[in-house]
Coordinates of C-alpha atoms in Angstrom, one line a residue:
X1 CA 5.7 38.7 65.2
X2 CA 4.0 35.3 65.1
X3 CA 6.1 32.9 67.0
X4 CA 6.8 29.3 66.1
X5 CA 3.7 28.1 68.7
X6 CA 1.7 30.6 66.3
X7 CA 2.5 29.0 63.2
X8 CA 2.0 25.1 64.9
X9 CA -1.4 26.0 66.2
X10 CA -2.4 27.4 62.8
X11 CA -0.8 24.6 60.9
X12 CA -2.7 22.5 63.1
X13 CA -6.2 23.9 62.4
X14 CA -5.6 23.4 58.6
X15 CA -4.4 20.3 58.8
X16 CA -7.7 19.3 60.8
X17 CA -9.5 21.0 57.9
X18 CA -8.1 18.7 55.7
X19 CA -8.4 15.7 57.5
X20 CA -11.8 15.8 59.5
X21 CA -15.2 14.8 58.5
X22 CA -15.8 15.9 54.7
X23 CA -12.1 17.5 54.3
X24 CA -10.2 16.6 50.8
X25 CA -8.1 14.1 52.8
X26 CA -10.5 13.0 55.5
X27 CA -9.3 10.1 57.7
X28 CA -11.8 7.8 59.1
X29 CA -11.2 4.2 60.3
X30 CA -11.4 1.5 58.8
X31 CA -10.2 -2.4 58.7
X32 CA -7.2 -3.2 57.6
X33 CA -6.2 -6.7 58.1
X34 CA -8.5 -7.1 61.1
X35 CA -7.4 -4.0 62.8
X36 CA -9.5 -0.4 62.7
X37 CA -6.6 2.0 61.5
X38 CA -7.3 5.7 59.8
X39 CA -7.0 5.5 56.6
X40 CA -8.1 8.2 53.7
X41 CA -11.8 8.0 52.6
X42 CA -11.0 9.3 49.2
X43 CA -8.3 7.3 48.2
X44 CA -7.2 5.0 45.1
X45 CA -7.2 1.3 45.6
X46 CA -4.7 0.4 43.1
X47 CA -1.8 1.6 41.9
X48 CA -2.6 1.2 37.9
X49 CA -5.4 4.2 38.9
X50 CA -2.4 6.2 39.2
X51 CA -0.7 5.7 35.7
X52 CA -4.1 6.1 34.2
X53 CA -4.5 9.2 35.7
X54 CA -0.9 10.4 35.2
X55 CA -1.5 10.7 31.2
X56 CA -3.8 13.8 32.2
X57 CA -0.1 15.5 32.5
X58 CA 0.4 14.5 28.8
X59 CA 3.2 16.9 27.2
X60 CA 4.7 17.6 30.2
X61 CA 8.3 16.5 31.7
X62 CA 7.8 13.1 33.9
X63 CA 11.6 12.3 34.3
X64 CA 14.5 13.9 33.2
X65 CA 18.3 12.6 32.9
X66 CA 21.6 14.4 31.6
X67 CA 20.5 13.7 28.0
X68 CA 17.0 12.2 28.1
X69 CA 13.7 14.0 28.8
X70 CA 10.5 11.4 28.9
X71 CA 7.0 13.2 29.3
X72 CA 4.1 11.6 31.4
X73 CA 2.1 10.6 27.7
X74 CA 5.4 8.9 26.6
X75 CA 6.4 7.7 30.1
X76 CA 2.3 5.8 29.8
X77 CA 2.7 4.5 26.5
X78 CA 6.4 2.7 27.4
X79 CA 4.8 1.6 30.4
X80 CA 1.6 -0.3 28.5
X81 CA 3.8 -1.5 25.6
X82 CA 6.1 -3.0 28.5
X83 CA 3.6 -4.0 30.1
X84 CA 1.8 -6.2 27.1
X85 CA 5.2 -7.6 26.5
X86 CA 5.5 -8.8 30.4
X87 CA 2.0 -10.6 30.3
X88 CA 2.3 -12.0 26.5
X89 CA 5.3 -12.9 25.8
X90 CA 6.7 -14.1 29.4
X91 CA 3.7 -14.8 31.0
X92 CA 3.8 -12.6 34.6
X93 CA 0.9 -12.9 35.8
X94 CA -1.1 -11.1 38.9
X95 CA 1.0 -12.3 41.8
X96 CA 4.2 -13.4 40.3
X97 CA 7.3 -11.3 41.3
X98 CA 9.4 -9.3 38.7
X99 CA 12.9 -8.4 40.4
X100 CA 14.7 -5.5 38.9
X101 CA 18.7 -5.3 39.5
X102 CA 19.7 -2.1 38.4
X103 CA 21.7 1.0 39.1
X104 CA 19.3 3.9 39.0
X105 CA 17.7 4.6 35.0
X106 CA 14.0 5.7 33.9
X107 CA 13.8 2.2 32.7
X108 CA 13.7 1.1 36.5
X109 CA 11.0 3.5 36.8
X110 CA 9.0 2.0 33.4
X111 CA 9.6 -1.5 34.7
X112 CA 8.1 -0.7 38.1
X113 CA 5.3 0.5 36.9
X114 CA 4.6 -1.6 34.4
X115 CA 4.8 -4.3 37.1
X116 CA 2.6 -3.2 39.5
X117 CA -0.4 -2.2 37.1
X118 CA -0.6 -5.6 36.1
X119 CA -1.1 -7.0 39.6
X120 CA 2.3 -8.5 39.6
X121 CA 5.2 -7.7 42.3
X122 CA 8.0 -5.5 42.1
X123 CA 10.7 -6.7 43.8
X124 CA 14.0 -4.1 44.4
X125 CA 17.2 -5.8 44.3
X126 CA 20.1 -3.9 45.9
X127 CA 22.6 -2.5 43.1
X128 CA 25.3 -3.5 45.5
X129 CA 25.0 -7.0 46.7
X130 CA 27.8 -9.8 45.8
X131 CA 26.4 -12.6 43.6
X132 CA 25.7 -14.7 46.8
X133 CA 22.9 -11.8 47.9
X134 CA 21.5 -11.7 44.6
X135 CA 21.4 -15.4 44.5
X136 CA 20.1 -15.4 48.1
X137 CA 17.0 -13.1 46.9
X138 CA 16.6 -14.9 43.8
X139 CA 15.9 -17.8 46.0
X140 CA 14.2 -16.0 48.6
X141 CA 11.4 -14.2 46.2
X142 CA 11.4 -16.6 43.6
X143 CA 10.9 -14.2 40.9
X144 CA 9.5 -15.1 37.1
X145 CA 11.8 -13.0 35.7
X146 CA 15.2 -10.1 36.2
X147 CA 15.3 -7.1 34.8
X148 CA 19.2 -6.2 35.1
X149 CA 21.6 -3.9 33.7
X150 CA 25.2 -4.9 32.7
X151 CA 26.9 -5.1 35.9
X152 CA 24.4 -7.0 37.9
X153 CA 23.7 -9.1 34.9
X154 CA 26.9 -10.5 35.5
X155 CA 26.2 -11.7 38.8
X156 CA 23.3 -14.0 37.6
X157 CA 25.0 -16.2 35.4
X158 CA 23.1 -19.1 37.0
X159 CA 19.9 -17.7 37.4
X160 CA 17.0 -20.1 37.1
X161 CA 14.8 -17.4 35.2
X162 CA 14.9 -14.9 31.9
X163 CA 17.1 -11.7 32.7
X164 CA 16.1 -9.3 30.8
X165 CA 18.8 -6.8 30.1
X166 CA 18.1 -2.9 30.6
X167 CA 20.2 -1.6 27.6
X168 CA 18.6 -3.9 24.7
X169 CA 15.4 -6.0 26.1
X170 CA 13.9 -3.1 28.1
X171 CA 14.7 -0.5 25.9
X172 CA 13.4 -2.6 22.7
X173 CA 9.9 -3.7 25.0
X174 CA 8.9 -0.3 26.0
X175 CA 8.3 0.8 22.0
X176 CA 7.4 -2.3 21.1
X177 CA 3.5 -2.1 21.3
X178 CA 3.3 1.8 20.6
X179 CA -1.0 1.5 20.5
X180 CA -1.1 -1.2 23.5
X181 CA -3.7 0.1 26.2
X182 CA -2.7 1.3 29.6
X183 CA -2.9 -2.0 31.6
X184 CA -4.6 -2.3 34.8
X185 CA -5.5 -5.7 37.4
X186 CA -7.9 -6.8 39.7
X187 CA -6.2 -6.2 43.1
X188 CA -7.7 -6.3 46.5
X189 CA -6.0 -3.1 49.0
X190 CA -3.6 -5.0 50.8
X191 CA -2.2 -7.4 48.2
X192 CA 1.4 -7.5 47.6
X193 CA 2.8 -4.8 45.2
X194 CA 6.3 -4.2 46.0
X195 CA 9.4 -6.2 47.9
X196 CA 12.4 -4.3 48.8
X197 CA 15.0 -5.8 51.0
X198 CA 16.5 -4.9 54.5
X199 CA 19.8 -6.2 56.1
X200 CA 19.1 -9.1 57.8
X201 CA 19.3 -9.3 62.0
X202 CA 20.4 -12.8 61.4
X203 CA 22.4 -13.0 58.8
X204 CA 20.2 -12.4 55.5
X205 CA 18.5 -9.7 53.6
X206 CA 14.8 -9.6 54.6
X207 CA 11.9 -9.0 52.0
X208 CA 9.4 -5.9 53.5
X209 CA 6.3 -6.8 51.7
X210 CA 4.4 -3.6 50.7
X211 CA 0.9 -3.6 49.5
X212 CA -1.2 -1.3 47.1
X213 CA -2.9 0.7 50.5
X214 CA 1.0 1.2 51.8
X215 CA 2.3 3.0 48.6
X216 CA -1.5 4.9 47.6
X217 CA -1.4 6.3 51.6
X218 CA 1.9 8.0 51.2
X219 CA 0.2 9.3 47.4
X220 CA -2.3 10.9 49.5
X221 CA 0.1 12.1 52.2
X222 CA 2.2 13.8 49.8
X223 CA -0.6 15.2 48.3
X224 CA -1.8 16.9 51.8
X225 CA 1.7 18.0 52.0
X226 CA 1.2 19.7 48.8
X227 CA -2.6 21.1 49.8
X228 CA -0.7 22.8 53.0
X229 CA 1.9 24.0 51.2
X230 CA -0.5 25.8 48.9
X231 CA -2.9 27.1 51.6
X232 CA 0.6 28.7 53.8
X233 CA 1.2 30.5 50.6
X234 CA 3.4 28.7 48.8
X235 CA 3.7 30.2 45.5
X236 CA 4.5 26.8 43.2
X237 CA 1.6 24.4 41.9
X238 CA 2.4 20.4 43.1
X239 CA 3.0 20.1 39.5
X240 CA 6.0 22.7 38.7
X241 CA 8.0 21.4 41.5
X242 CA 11.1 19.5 40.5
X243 CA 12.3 16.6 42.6
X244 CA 15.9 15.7 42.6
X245 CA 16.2 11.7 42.9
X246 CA 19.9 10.8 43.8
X247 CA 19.0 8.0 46.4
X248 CA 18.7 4.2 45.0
X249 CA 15.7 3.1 43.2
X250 CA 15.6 0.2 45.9
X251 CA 14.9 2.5 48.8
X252 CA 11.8 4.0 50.1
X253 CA 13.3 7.2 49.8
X254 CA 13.4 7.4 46.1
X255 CA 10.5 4.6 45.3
X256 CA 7.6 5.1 47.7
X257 CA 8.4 8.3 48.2
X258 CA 9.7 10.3 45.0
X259 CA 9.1 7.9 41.2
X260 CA 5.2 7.1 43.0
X261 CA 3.9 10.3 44.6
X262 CA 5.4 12.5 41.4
X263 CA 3.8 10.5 38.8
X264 CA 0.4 11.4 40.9
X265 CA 0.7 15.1 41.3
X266 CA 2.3 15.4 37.6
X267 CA 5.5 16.9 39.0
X268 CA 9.3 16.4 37.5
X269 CA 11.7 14.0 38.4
X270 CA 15.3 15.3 38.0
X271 CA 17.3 11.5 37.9
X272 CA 20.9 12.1 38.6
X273 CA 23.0 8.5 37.3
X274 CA 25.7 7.3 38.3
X275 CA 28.3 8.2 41.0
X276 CA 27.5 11.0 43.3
X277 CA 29.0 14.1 41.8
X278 CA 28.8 17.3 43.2
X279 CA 29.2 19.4 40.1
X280 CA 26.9 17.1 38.0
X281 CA 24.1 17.1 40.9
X282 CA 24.5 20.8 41.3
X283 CA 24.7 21.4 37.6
X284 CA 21.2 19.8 37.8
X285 CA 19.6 21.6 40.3
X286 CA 20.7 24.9 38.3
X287 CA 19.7 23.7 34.9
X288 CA 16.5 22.0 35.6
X289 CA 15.8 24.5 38.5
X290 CA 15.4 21.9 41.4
X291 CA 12.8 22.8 44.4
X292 CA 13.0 19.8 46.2
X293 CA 16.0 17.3 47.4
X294 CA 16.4 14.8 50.2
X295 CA 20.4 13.3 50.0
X296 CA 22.1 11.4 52.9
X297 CA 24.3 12.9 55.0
X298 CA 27.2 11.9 53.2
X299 CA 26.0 13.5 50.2
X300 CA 25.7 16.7 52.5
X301 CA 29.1 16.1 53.7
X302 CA 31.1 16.1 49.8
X303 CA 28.9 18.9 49.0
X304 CA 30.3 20.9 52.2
X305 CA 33.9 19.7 51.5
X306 CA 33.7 20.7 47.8
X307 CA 32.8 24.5 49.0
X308 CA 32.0 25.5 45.6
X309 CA 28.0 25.3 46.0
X310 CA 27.9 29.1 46.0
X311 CA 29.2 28.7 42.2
X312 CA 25.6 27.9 41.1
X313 CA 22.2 28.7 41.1
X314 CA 20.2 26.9 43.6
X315 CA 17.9 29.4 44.7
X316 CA 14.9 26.9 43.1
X317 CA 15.8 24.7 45.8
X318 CA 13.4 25.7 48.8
X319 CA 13.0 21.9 50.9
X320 CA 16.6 19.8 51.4
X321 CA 15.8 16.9 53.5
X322 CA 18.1 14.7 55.3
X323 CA 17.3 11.4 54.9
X324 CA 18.2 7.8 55.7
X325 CA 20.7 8.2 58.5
X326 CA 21.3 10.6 61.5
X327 CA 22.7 13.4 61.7
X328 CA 24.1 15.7 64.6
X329 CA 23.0 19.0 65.8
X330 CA 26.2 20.6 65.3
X331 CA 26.2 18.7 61.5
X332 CA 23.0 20.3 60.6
X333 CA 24.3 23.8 61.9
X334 CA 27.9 23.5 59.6
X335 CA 25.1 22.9 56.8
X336 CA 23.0 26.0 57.3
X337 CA 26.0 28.1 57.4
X338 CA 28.2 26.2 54.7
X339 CA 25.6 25.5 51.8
X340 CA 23.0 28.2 50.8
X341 CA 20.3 26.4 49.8
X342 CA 20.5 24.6 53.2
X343 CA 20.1 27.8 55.7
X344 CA 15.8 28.1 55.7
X345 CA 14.8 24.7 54.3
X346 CA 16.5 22.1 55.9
X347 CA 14.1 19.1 57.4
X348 CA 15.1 15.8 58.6
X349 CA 13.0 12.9 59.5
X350 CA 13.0 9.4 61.0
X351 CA 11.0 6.3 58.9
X352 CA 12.0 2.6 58.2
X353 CA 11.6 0.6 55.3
X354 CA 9.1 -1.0 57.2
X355 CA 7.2 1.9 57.5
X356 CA 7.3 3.0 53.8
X357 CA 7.3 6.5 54.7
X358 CA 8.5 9.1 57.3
X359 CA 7.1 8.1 61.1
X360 CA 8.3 11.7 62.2
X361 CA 9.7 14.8 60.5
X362 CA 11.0 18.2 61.4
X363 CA 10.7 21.3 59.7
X364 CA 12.8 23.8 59.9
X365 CA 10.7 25.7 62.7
X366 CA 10.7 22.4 64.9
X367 CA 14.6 22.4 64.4
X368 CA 15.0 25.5 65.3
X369 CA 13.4 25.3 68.4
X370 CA 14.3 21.9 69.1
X371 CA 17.8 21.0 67.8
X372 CA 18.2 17.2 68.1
X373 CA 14.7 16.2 67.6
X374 CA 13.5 14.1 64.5
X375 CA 10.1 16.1 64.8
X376 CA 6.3 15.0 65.5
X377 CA 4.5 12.0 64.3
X378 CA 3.0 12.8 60.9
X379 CA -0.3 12.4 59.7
X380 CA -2.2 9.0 60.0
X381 CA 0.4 8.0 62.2
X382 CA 0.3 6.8 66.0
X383 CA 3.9 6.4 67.7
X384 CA 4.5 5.0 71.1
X385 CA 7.2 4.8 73.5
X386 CA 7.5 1.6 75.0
X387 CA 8.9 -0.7 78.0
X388 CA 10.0 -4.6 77.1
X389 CA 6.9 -5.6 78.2
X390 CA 4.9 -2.9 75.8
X391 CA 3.8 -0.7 78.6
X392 CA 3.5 2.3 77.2
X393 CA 5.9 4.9 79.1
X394 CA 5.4 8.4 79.7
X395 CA 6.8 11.9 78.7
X396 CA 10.8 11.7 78.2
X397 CA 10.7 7.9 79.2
X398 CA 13.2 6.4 77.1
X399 CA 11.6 2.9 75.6
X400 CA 11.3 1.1 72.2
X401 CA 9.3 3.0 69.3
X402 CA 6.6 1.4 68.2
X403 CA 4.6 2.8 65.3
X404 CA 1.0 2.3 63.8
X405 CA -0.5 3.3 60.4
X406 CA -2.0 2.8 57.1
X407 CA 1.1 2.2 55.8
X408 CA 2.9 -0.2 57.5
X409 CA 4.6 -3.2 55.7
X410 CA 2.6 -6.3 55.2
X411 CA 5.1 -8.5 56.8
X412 CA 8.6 -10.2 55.9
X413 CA 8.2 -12.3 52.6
X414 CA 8.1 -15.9 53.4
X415 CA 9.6 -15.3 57.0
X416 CA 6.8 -15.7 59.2
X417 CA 8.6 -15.9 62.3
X418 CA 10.5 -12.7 61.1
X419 CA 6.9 -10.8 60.9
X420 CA 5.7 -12.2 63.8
X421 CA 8.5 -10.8 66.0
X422 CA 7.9 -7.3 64.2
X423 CA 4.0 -6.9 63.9
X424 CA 1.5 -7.7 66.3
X425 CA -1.8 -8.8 65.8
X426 CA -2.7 -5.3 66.6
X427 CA -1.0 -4.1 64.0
X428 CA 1.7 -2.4 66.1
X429 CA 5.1 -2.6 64.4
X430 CA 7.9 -2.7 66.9
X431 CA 10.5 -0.8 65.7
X432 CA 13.9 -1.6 67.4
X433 CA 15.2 1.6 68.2
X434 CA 14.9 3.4 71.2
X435 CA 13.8 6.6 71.9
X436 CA 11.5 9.3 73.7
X437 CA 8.7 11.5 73.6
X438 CA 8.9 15.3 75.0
X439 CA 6.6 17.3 74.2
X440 CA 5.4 15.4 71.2
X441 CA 8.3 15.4 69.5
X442 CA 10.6 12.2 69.0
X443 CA 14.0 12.1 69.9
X444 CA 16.3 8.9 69.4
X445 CA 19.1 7.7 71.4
X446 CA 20.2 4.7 69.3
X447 CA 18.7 3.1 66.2
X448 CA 18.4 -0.9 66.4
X449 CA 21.5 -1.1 68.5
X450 CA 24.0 -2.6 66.8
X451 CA 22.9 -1.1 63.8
X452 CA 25.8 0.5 61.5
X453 CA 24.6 3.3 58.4
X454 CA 27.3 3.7 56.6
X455 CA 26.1 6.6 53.7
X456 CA 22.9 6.3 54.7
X457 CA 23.0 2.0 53.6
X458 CA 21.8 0.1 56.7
X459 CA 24.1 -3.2 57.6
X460 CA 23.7 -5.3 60.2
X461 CA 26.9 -6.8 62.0
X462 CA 25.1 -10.3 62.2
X463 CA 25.1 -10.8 58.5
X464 CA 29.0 -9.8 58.3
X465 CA 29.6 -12.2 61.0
X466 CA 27.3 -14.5 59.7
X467 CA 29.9 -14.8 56.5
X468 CA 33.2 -14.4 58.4
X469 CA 32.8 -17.1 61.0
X470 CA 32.9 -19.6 57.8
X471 CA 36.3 -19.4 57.1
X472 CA 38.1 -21.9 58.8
X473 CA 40.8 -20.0 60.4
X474 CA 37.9 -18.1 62.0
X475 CA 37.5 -18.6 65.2
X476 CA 34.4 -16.0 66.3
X477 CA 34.3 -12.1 65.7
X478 CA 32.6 -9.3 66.2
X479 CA 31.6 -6.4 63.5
X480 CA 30.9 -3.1 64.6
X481 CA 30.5 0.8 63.7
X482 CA 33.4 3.2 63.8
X483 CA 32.7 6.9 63.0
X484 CA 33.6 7.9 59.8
X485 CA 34.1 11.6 59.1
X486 CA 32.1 11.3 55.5
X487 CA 30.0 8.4 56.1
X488 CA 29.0 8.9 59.5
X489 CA 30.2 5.3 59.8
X490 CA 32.0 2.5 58.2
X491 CA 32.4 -1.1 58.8
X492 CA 35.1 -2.3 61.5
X493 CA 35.4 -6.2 62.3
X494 CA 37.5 -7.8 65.3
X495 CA 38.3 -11.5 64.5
X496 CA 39.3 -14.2 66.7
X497 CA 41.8 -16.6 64.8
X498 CA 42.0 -20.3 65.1
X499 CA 44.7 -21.8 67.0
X500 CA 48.4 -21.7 64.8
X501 CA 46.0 -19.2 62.1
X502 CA 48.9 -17.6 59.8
X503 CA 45.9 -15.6 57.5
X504 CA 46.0 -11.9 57.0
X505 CA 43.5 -9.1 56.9
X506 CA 44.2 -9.1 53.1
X507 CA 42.9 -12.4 53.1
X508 CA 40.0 -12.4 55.0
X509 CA 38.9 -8.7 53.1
X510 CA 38.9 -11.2 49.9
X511 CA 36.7 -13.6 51.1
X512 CA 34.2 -10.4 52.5
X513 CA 34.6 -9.4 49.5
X514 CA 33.5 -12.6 47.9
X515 CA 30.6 -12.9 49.7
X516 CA 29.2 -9.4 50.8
X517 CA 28.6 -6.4 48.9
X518 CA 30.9 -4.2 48.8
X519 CA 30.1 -1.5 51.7
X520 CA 29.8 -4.3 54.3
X521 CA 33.1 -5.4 53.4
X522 CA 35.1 -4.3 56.8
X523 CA 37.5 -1.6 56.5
X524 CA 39.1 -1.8 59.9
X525 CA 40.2 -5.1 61.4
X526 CA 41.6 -6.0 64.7
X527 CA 43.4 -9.8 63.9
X528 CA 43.9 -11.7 67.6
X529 CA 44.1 -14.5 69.6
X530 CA 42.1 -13.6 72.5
X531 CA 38.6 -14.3 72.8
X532 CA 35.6 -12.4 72.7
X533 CA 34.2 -10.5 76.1
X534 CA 31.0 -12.9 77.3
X535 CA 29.1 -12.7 80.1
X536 CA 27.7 -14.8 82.6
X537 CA 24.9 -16.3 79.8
X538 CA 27.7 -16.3 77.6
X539 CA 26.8 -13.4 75.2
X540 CA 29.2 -11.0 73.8
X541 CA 29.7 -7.9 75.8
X542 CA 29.8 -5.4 72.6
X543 CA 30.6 -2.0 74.6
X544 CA 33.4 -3.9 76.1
X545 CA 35.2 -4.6 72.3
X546 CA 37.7 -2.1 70.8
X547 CA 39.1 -2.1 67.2

């Protein structure tokens, strides 16, 4: 019987096929930005080639809702029609930024597209921030125009630019021009094509700038995926798999890496709205027979605690990923037992916003063999381990990651020093998390420190803190992660009150509340008069503080 070194070496030798000198996805290097990196030789340079390619797919399902079904020729025509409408009668032009603020809809997906294909930027605002985010990244990308639904409309009241509503503008624009041409622009590679926003180390939301090379090089990486699929015998064309999208529109996971790739290879996008619902997303994965799925652990979790998976049909669904947030060995093992879908084709992998794509990843045969790992660097991809002073470290040296590719952010929008403590000038992208290599495979011992993922949403205590220390009976705090049993972790703060302070947790949740969208809002506090641990440079001693 072939063993699992077997199956690596052959993958291997494919792989190389594919990649070397004169392969369908050949890498050679190339500059970007003043650095060689490998990049694909036979590759699009701008995103508007894929939407003109896409209406080759013509009568077939592009995305598909609880009531709605939109083909790829219909999907096209809403996004030129949109499109003409964006450059006519608002004037967006190559450059300017279009923010949408919207809970997940196949009008997000129309708007991004008809965005980008005219050369203008997509920026991702996150369905959950408070009005004082979504004023902060109104501010911060300076945007010619929102595209909102209801509920974030009403946290824009005072913005300085047309908000376009999702329910009547949107869906009136997209039929509006039923004979306007497929648009297109004259972008260079590495201009700007999409924002989307990470919580900030210091106390705001920061803008990853992501260029037209970032999201065509994970096209073509999720079209190798495909090719190897196919050549290890995988019986379904690219096209007749069916993607399940239940993670936001505002994430990698479901923008770069979903809504872009699937209107390339002419494949099916199941879009779950709403609330996570494990009936409903179940229901969907029976009815429009799902093959492919990547949900957060949390989503795992309800699924697991509902115990009624085995009441449908989910033998379609052949890859369920883990995505967005870790998840233990002994997690992943209650999963293979406990949901049946889950038992052969569960992967995980480890990526960053930054990174637009996966780093790592482990399939099933790497987890089996090596339970904990996040898998090998994949394709295009250089990872290194290394010291504070960017040594690089040897085998099962724990360091910093640092990561090199094609498709590596641009930089932070307007936050030079920001990028400059991320990228190098060589390109490297210092990642923040610490970690090792054995045996070629990446293992993580903490991500960014004082990170907290709470459902897979990344929060950063500095920005909590960053809001609580303005209240005046605040003296200093602390926020920090506390394990959470379905959310892997939630949101715990430890506040210092001012001398003769009479205000209550109630209180201060309020003014979170205010402020903060809703899942950084603390759930646990500690109230108290005694300061914070410091040590001798005066910096808080974190391991040392206790809800």
């Amino acid at each position: 019987m072939p063993s699992e070194t077997d199956h690596r070496a052959a993958a291997l030798v494919q792989a190389a096929a594919l990649t070397g000198p004169g392969g369908r996805f050949e890498l050679a290097d190339d500059d970007v930005l003043g650095t060689p990196l490998p990049v694909f030789t036979h590759r699009q340079r701008a995103l508007h080639e894929v939407l003109h390619a896409s209406v080759a797919h013509a009568d077939r399902d592009f995305v598909v809702t609880a009531d709605r079904r939109i083909t790829f020729a219909e999907h096209a025509a809403q996004v030129a029609s949109l499109a003409q409408v964006l450059r006519e009668q608002y004037g967006v032009a190559k450059g300017d930024r279009v923010a949408i603020a919207a809970a997940n809809c196949p009008e997000w997906i129309t708007t991004f597209w008809a965005t980008v294909s005219i050369g203008a930027v997509a920026v991702g605002f996150n369905a959950w921030w408070s009005p004082r985010e979504m004023a902060h990244g109104i501010d911060n990308a300076e945007p010619a125009l929102v595209v909102a639904d209801a509920r974030q409309s009403a946290k824009l009241a005072d913005c300085p630019v047309p908000v376009l509503s999702v329910e009547d503008d949107i869906s009136r624009f997209v039929t509006a021009h039923p004979d306007a041409p497929l648009p297109s622009a004259d972008v260079a590679e590495d201009d700007p094509a999409v924002i989307l926003y990470t919580s900030g180390t210091s106390g705001r939301p920061k803008g990853a700038v992501h260029t037209h090379r970032n999201l065509l090089a994970v096209v073509e990486y999720h079209r190798l995926n495909d090719a190897l699929l196919q050549i290890f015998g995988d019986p379904l064309r690219p096209q007749d798999r069916v993607y399940l999208l239940t993670l936001p529109l505002f994430h990698i996971a479901s923008l770069h890496n979903l809504a872009v790739p699937r209107l390339a290879t002419g494949s099916r996008i199941a879009l779950h709205q709403g609330a996570f619902d494990v009936d409903a997303v179940l229901g969907m994965v029976e009815r429009e027979r799902v093959t492919n799925w990547g949900a957060v652990p949390t989503m795992a979790h309800r699924m697991l605690e509902h115990g009624g998976a085995h009441r449908y049909d989910t033998s379609s669904l052949t890859s369920f990923a883990l995505a967005s947030a870790p998840s233990s060995i002994a997690f992943k093992e209650r999963l293979r037992e406990g949901l049946p879908f889950a038992k052969n084709s569960l992967v995980d992998s480890y990526g960053l916003t930054e990174t637009c794509t996966a780093v790592a990843a482990a399939n099933p045969q790497d987890l089996a063999e090596a339970p904990g790992t996040l898998g090998r660097p994949v394709t295009g991809v250089r990872l290194e381990i290394r010291d504070p002073a960017g040594e690089v470290l040897g085998e099962g040296e724990e360091g910093e990651v640092w990561v090199r590719s094609q498709f590596n952010m641009l930089g932070y929008w307007r936050d030079s020093a920001a990028t400059a403590g991320a990228i190098g000038a060589d390109r490297w992208l210092r990642t923040g998390d610490l970690g090792q290599l054995r045996e070629g495979r990446l293992y993580l011992s903490s991500r960014r420190s004082d990170l907290i993922i709470r459902g897979g949403e990344n929060i950063y205590p500095a920005e909590i803190e960053t809001v609580l220390v303005d209240h005046p009976d605040v003296r200093e705090c602390l926020v920090l992660g506390v394990p959470h049993p379905d959310l892997g972790q939630e949101v715990a703060a430890v506040v210092v009150l001012a001398a003769g302070s009479t205000v209550t947790e109630e209180a201060l949740r309020e003014y979170a509340a205010a402020e903060l969208a809703y899942f950084k809002v603390p759930k646990q506090w500690r109230l108290t008069a005694d300061a914070l641990p410091r040590n001798a440079t005066g910096k808080v001693i974190r391991t040392e503080v206790r809800v």
